[in-house]
XYZ file of C-alpha atoms in Angstrom:
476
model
C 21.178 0.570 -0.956
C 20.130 3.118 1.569
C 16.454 3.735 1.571
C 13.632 5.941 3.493
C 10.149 4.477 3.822
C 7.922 6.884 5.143
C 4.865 7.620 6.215
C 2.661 4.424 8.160
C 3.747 2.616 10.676
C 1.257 0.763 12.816
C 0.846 -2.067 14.672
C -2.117 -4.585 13.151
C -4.141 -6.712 16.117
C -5.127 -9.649 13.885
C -8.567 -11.665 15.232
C -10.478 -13.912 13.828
C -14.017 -13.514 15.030
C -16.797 -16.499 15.143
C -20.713 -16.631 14.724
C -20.751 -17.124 18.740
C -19.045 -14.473 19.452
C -20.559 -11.808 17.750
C -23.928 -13.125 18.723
C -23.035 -12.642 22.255
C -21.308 -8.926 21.402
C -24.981 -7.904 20.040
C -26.963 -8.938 22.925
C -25.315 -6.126 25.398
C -26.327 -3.474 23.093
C -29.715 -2.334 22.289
C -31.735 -3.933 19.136
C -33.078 -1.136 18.019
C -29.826 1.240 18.173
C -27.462 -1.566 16.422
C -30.593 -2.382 13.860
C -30.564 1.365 12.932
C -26.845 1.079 12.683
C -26.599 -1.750 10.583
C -29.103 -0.189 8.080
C -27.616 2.912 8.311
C -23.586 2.881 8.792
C -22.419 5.912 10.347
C -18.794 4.975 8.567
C -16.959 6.528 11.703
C -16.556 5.023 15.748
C -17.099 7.094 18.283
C -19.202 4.332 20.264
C -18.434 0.495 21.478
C -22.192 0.554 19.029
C -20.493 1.838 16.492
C -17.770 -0.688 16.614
C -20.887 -3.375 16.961
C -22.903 -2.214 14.308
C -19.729 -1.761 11.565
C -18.405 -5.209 12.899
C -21.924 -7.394 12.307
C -22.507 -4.970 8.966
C -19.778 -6.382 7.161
C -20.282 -9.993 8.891
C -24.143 -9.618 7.538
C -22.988 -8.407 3.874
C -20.024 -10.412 3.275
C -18.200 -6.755 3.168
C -15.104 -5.845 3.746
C -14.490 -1.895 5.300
C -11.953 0.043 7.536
C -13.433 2.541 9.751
C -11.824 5.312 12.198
C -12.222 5.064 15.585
C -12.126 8.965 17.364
C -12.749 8.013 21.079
C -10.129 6.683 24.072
C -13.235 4.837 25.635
C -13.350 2.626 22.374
C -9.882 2.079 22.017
C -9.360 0.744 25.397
C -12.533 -1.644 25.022
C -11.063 -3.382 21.748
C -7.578 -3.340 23.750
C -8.478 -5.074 26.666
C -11.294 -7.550 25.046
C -9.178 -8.684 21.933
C -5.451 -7.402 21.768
C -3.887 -10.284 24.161
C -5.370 -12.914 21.950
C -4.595 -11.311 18.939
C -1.763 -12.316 16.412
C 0.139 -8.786 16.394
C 1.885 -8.329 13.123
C 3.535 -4.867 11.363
C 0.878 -2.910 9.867
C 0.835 0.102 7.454
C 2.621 -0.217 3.585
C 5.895 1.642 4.832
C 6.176 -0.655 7.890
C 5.625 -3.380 5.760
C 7.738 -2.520 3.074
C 10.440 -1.086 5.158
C 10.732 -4.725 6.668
C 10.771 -6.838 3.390
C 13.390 -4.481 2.046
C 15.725 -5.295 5.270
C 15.405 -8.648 4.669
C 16.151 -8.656 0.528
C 19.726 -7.475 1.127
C 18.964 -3.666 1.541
C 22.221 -2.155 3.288
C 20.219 0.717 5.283
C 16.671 1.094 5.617
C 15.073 3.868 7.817
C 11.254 3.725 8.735
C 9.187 6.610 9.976
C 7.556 5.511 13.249
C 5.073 8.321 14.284
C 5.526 6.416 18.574
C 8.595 3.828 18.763
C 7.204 1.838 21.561
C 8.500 -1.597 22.743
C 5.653 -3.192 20.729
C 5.932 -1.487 17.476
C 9.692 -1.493 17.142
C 9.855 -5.194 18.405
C 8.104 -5.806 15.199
C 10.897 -4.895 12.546
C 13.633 -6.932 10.711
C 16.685 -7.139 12.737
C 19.011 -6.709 9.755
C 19.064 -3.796 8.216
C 16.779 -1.468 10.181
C 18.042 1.415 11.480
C 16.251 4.133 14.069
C 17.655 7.456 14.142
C 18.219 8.051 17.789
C 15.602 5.566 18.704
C 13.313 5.907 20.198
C 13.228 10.136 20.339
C 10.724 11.721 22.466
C 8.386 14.052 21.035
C 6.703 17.036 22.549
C 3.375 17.329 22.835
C 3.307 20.336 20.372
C 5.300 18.646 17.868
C 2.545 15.585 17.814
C -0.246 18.289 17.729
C -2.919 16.591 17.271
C -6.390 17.379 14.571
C -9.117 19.058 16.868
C -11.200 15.855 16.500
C -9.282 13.541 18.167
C -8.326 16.011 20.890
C -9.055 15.028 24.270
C -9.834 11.421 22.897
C -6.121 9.826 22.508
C -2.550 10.988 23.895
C 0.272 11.766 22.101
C 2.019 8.543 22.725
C -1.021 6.169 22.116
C 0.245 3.287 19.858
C -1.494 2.995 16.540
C -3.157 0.483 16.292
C -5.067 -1.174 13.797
C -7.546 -3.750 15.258
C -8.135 -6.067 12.287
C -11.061 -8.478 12.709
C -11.289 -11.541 10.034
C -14.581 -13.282 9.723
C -15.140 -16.984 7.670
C -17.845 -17.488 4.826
C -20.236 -19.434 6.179
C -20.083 -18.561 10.162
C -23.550 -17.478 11.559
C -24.298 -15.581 13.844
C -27.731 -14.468 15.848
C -28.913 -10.813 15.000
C -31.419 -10.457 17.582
C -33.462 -13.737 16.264
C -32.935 -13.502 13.100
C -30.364 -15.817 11.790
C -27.616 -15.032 9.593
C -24.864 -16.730 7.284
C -21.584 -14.705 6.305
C -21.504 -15.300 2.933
C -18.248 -14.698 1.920
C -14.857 -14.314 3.973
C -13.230 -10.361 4.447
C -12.444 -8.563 7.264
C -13.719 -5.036 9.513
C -10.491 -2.492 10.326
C -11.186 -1.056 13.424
C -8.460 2.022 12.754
C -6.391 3.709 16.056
C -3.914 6.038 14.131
C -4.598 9.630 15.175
C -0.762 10.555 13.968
C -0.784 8.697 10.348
C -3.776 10.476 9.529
C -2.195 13.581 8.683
C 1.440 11.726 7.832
C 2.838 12.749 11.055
C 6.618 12.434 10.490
C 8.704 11.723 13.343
C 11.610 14.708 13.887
C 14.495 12.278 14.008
C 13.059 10.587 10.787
C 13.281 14.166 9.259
C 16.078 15.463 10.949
C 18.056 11.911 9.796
C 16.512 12.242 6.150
C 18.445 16.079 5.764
C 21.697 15.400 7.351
C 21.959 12.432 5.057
C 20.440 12.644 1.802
C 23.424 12.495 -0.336
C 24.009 9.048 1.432
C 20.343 8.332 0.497
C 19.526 5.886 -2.874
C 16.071 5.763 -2.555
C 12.893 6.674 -0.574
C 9.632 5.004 -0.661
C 6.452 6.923 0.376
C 2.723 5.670 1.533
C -0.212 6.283 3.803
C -1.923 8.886 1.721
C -4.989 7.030 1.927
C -5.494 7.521 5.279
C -5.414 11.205 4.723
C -8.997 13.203 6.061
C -10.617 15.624 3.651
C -11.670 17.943 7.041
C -9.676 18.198 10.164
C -11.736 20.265 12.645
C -8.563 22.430 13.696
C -8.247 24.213 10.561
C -5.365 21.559 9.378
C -6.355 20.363 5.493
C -5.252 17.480 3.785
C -3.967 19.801 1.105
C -1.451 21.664 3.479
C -0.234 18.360 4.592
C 0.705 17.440 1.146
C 2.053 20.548 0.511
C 4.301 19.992 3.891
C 5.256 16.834 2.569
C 5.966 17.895 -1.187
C 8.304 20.601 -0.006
C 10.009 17.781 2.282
C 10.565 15.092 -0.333
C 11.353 18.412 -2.789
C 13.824 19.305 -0.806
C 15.657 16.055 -0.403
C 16.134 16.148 -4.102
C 17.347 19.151 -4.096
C 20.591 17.502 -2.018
C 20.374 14.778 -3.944
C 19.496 14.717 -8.088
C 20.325 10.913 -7.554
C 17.370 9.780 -5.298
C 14.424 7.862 -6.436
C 11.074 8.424 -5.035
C 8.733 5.947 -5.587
C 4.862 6.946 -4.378
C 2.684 3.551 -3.251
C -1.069 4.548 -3.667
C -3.565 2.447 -1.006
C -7.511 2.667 -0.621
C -8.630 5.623 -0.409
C -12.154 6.730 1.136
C -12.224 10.033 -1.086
C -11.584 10.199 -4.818
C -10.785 13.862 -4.366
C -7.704 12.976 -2.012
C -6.607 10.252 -4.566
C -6.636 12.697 -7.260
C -4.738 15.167 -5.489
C -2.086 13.066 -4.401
C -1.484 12.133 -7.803
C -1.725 15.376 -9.891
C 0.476 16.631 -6.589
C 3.400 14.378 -6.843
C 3.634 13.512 -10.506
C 6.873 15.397 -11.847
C 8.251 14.935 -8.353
C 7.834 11.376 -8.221
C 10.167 8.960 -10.309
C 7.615 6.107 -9.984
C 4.133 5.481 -8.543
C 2.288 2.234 -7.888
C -1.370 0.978 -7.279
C -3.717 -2.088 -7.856
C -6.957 -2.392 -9.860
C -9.168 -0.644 -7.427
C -6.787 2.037 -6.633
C -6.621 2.765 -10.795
C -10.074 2.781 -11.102
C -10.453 6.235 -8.777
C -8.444 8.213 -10.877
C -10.931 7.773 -13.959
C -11.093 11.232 -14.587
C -7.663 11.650 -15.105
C -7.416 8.492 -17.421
C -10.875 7.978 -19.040
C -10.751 4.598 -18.379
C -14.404 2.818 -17.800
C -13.741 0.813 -13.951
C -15.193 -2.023 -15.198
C -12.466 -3.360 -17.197
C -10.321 -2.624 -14.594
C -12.255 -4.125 -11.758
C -12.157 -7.456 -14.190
C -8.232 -7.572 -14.765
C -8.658 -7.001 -18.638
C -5.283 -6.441 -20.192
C -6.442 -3.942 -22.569
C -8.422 -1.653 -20.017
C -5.242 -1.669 -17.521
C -2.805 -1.498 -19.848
C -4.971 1.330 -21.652
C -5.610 3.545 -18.296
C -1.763 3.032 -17.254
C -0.686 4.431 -20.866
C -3.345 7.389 -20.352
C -2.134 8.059 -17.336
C 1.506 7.312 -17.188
C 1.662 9.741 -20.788
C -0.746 12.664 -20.332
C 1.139 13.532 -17.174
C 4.726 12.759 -18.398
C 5.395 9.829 -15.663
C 9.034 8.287 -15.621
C 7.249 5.223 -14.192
C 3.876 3.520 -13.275
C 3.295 0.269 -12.271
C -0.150 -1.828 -11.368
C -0.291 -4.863 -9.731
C -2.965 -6.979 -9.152
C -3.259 -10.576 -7.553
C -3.039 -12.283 -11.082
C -0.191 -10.144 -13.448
C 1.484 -7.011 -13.356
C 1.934 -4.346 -15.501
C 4.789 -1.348 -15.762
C 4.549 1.757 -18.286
C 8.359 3.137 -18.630
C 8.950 6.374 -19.975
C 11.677 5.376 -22.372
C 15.451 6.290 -22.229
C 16.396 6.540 -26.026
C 16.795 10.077 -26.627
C 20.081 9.526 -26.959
C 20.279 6.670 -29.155
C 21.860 7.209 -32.392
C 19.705 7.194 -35.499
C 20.749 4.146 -37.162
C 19.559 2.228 -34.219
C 16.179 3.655 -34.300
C 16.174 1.864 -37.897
C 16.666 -1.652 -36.480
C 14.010 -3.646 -35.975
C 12.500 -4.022 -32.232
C 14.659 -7.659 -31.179
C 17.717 -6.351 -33.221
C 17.796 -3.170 -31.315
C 20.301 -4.200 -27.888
C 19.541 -0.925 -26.456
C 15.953 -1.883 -26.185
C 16.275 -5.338 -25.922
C 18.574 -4.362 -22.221
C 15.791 -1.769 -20.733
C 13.142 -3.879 -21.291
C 15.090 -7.061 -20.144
C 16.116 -4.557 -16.819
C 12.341 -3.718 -16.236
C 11.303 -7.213 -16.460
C 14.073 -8.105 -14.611
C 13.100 -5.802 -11.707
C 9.237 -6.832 -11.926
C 10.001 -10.429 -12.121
C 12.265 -10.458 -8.671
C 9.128 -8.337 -6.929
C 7.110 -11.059 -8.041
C 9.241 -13.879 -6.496
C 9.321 -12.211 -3.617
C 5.417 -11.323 -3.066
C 4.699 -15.202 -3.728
C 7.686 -16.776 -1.537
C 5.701 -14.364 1.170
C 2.299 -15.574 0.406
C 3.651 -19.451 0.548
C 5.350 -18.967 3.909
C 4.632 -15.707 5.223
C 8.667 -14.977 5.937
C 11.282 -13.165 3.493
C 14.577 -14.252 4.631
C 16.917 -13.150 2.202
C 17.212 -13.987 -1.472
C 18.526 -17.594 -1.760
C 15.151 -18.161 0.561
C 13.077 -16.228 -2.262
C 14.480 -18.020 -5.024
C 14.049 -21.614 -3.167
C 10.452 -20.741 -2.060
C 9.390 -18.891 -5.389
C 10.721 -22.138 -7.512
C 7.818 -23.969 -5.985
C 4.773 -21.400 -7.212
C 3.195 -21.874 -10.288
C 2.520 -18.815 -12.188
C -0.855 -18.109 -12.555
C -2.743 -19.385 -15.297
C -5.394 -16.311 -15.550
C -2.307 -14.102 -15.882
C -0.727 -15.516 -18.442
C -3.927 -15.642 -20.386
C -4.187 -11.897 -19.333
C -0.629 -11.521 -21.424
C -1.611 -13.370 -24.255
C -4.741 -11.070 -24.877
C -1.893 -7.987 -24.233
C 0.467 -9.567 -26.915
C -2.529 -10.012 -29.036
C -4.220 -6.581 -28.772
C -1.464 -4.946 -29.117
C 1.134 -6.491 -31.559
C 3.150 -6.927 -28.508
C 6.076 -9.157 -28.309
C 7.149 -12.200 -25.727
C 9.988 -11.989 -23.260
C 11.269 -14.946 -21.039
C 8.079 -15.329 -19.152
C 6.764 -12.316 -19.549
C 5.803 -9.547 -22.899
C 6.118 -5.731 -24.006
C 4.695 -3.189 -26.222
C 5.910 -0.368 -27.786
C 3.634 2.838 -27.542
C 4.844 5.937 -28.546
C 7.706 7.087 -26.245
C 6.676 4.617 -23.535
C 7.904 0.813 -23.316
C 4.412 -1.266 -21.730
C 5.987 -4.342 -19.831
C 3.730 -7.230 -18.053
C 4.216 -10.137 -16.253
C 2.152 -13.343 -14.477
C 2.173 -13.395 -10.783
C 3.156 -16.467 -8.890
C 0.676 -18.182 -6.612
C 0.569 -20.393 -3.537
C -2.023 -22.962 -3.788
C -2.475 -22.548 0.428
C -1.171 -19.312 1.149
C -0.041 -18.463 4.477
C -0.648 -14.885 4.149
C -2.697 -12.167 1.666
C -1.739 -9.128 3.692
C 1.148 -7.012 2.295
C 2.064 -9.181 -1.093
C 1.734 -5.580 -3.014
C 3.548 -3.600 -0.987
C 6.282 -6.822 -0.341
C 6.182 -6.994 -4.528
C 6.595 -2.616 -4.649
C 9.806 -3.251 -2.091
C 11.567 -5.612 -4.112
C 10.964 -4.539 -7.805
C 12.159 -1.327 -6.418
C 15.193 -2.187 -4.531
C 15.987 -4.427 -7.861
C 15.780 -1.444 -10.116
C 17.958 0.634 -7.811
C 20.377 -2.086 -7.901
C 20.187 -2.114 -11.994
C 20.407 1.292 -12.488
C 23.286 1.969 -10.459
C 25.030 -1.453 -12.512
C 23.717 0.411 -15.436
């Protein structure tokens, strides 16, 4: 399989931060500035206080957050303090998805990586990744930048994601007073001028053109990151309409490829909404978590509260909604515990006398919804053989590690209130529905009891259901 995965690239600076430490941090800045800060978070860094302020915020709260940071001066302060004795690791969903992909058996995958530099590209799978004319250079004018961040970072700064992880329980001194953390999360200091607006590198696109009839499948991300105001003039909605006519274009070429669209977090339900209502004929299959389903509520009508709380009926209820009022082929939400996939079905042309059989006589049904399951169950296997060892490498390694998990138990509660709302019916592990023209499969994650790593199991569990479903369709 032959795959694009486009648009984020980054490279994450992992640190974990103590109580010490940050209580040394606040005493070079002024009380009264960071206490202002703190009690007022400006969201954005444009200041080392900034950086201070949003850092000991979410230390103080237990909070987790991601901010932007616009200035050079800031960038080269968390550089030079933490970078060296950071763990560096591949950031951003297509990065990170691009990777796991390479290592599942994929036979080409090609990344978009807005600046190749030693560091970034050092970071990839060695087996299947492939850079078209790696590394190109790229004018200044083609990496024009939004007006904000002009005269702040060059064209060829790295992005960088400077990702500081804080323990429940550390304490810290904030200017006297003394605080406890109390719970673990992390503060995203966020380098990325050029993934803001979903810069795409020219030899990405130029590659993407000259080959899309070669081309089986393209995964796209990094919407989230999008700005609703770019000083300039430049609007989020002309870079999705850039994009659309891009991706439109390749299927054009190609009536074969399969575009899958990964949501992420994003700061502005507007954007979210967009990028749905946007993409959703052009899209073959989208995919999102809880939180990420909850901020398209007006589109589904779905309270967030049942979502937030990983109730079967509320998920399964919002992806029907959703997936069916805007004709989806496919949507699928995973969360830490189960996961859930609404097909469109594929029986329009299945002769009469088969509609009349009963659901587990019927072997046209009883194959799709083995196929789907199929696909979800291998994404699975591979997002918890990740989270046990933090390492894909290759399939016999997924199976071996994934044979140790233990699926979880508040999943497969989660099904049996599905099976039981619904009327649904059990499969292998797993359990479907029926609902109208739509086939409602779900499935129990697997979980480490000491995971190595929480970062990137959904996008690791996106990559392989969907290189899996390629695989099936094409054996179809």
């Amino acid at each position: 399989m032959n795959i694009l995965c486009g648009y984020n690239v980054n490279i994450d600076s992992v640190y974990r931060i103590s109580g010490i430490e940050i209580s040394k941090l606040l005493e070079a800045f002024e009380e009264v500035e960071i206490l202002n800060k703190i009690k007022n978070p400006p969201g954005k860094i444009f200041s080392e206080s900034d950086f201070v302020a949003g850092l000991a915020y979410c230390m103080k709260n237990g909070y987790g957050a991601e901010w932007l940071v616009f200035e050079q001066s800031v960038f080269e302060f968390l550089k030079t303090r933490y970078f060296g004795k950071s763990l560096i690791r591949m950031g951003g969903n297509a990065g990170i998805m691009a990777n796991a992909l390479s290592q599942l058996g994929a036979s080409r995958v090609i990344p978009n990586v807005a600046v190749p530099s030693k560091t970034q590209l050092s970071l990839f799978s060695k087996k299947a990744i492939y850079f078209p004319e790696a590394p190109t250079q790229i004018t200044e004018n083609e990496r024009k930048e939004p007006e904000e961040n002009k005269g702040a970072f060059s064209s060829s700064q790295e992005p960088i994601h400077f990702v500081f992880d804080f323990s429940e329980g550390a304490t810290f001194s904030l200017y006297g007073t003394e605080v406890r953390v109390p719970r673990e999360n992390r503060f995203i200091a966020t380098c990325d001028h050029l993934n803001l607006r979903l810069f795409v590198n020219p030899a990405f696109e130029q590659y993407a053109l000259q080959h899309a009839c070669e081309l089986d499948g393209v995964l796209i991300s990094g919407f989230h990151l999008l700005l609703e105001n770019y000083r300039n003039g430049l609007t989020y909605e002309t870079i999705l309409d850039d994009t659309f006519s891009q991706l439109k274009n390749l299927k054009t070429k190609n009536n074969r490829l399969r575009i899958h669209l990964e949501f992420g977090h994003f700061s502005s339900k507007k954007i979210a909404n967009s990028v749905f209502l946007k993409f959703e004929k052009l899209s073959d299959s989208f995919g999102m978590n809880e939180d990420e389903l909850s901020m398209l509520y007006s589109l589904h009508g779905v309270p967030e509260e049942g979502l937030l709380h990983m109730e079967a009926d509320a998920i399964s209820n919002a992806a029907f909604r959703l997936a069916s009022r805007h004709g989806l082929k496919k949507l699928m939400i995973h969360t830490r515990e189960f996961v859930l996939a609404v097909f469109k079905n594929d029986f329009n042309s299945t002769p009469d006398s088969e509609f009349e059989m009963g659901e587990s006589e019927n072997p046209i049904l009883q194959r799709a919804v083995g196929e789907k399951l199929e696909a979800l169950r291998f994404g699975v296997k591979c997002a918890g053989a990740y989270a046990a060892s933090g390492r894909l490498e290759g399939r016999e390694f997924v199976e071996k590690e994934a044979a140790k998990l233990q699926e979880s138990p508040f999943g497969k509660k989660r099904i049996e209130a599905f099976v039981k709302a619904f009327d649904g019916k059990t499969f292998g592990q797993g359990a479907y529905i029926l609902r109208e023209n739509y086939i409602i499969c779900m499935l129990p994650t697997m979980l480490s009891r000491s995971p190595i790593t929480t970062v990137g199991l959904g996008d690791t569990l996106t990559a392989g259901t969907f290189l899996r479903g390629l695989e099936l369709d094409v054996q179809a």
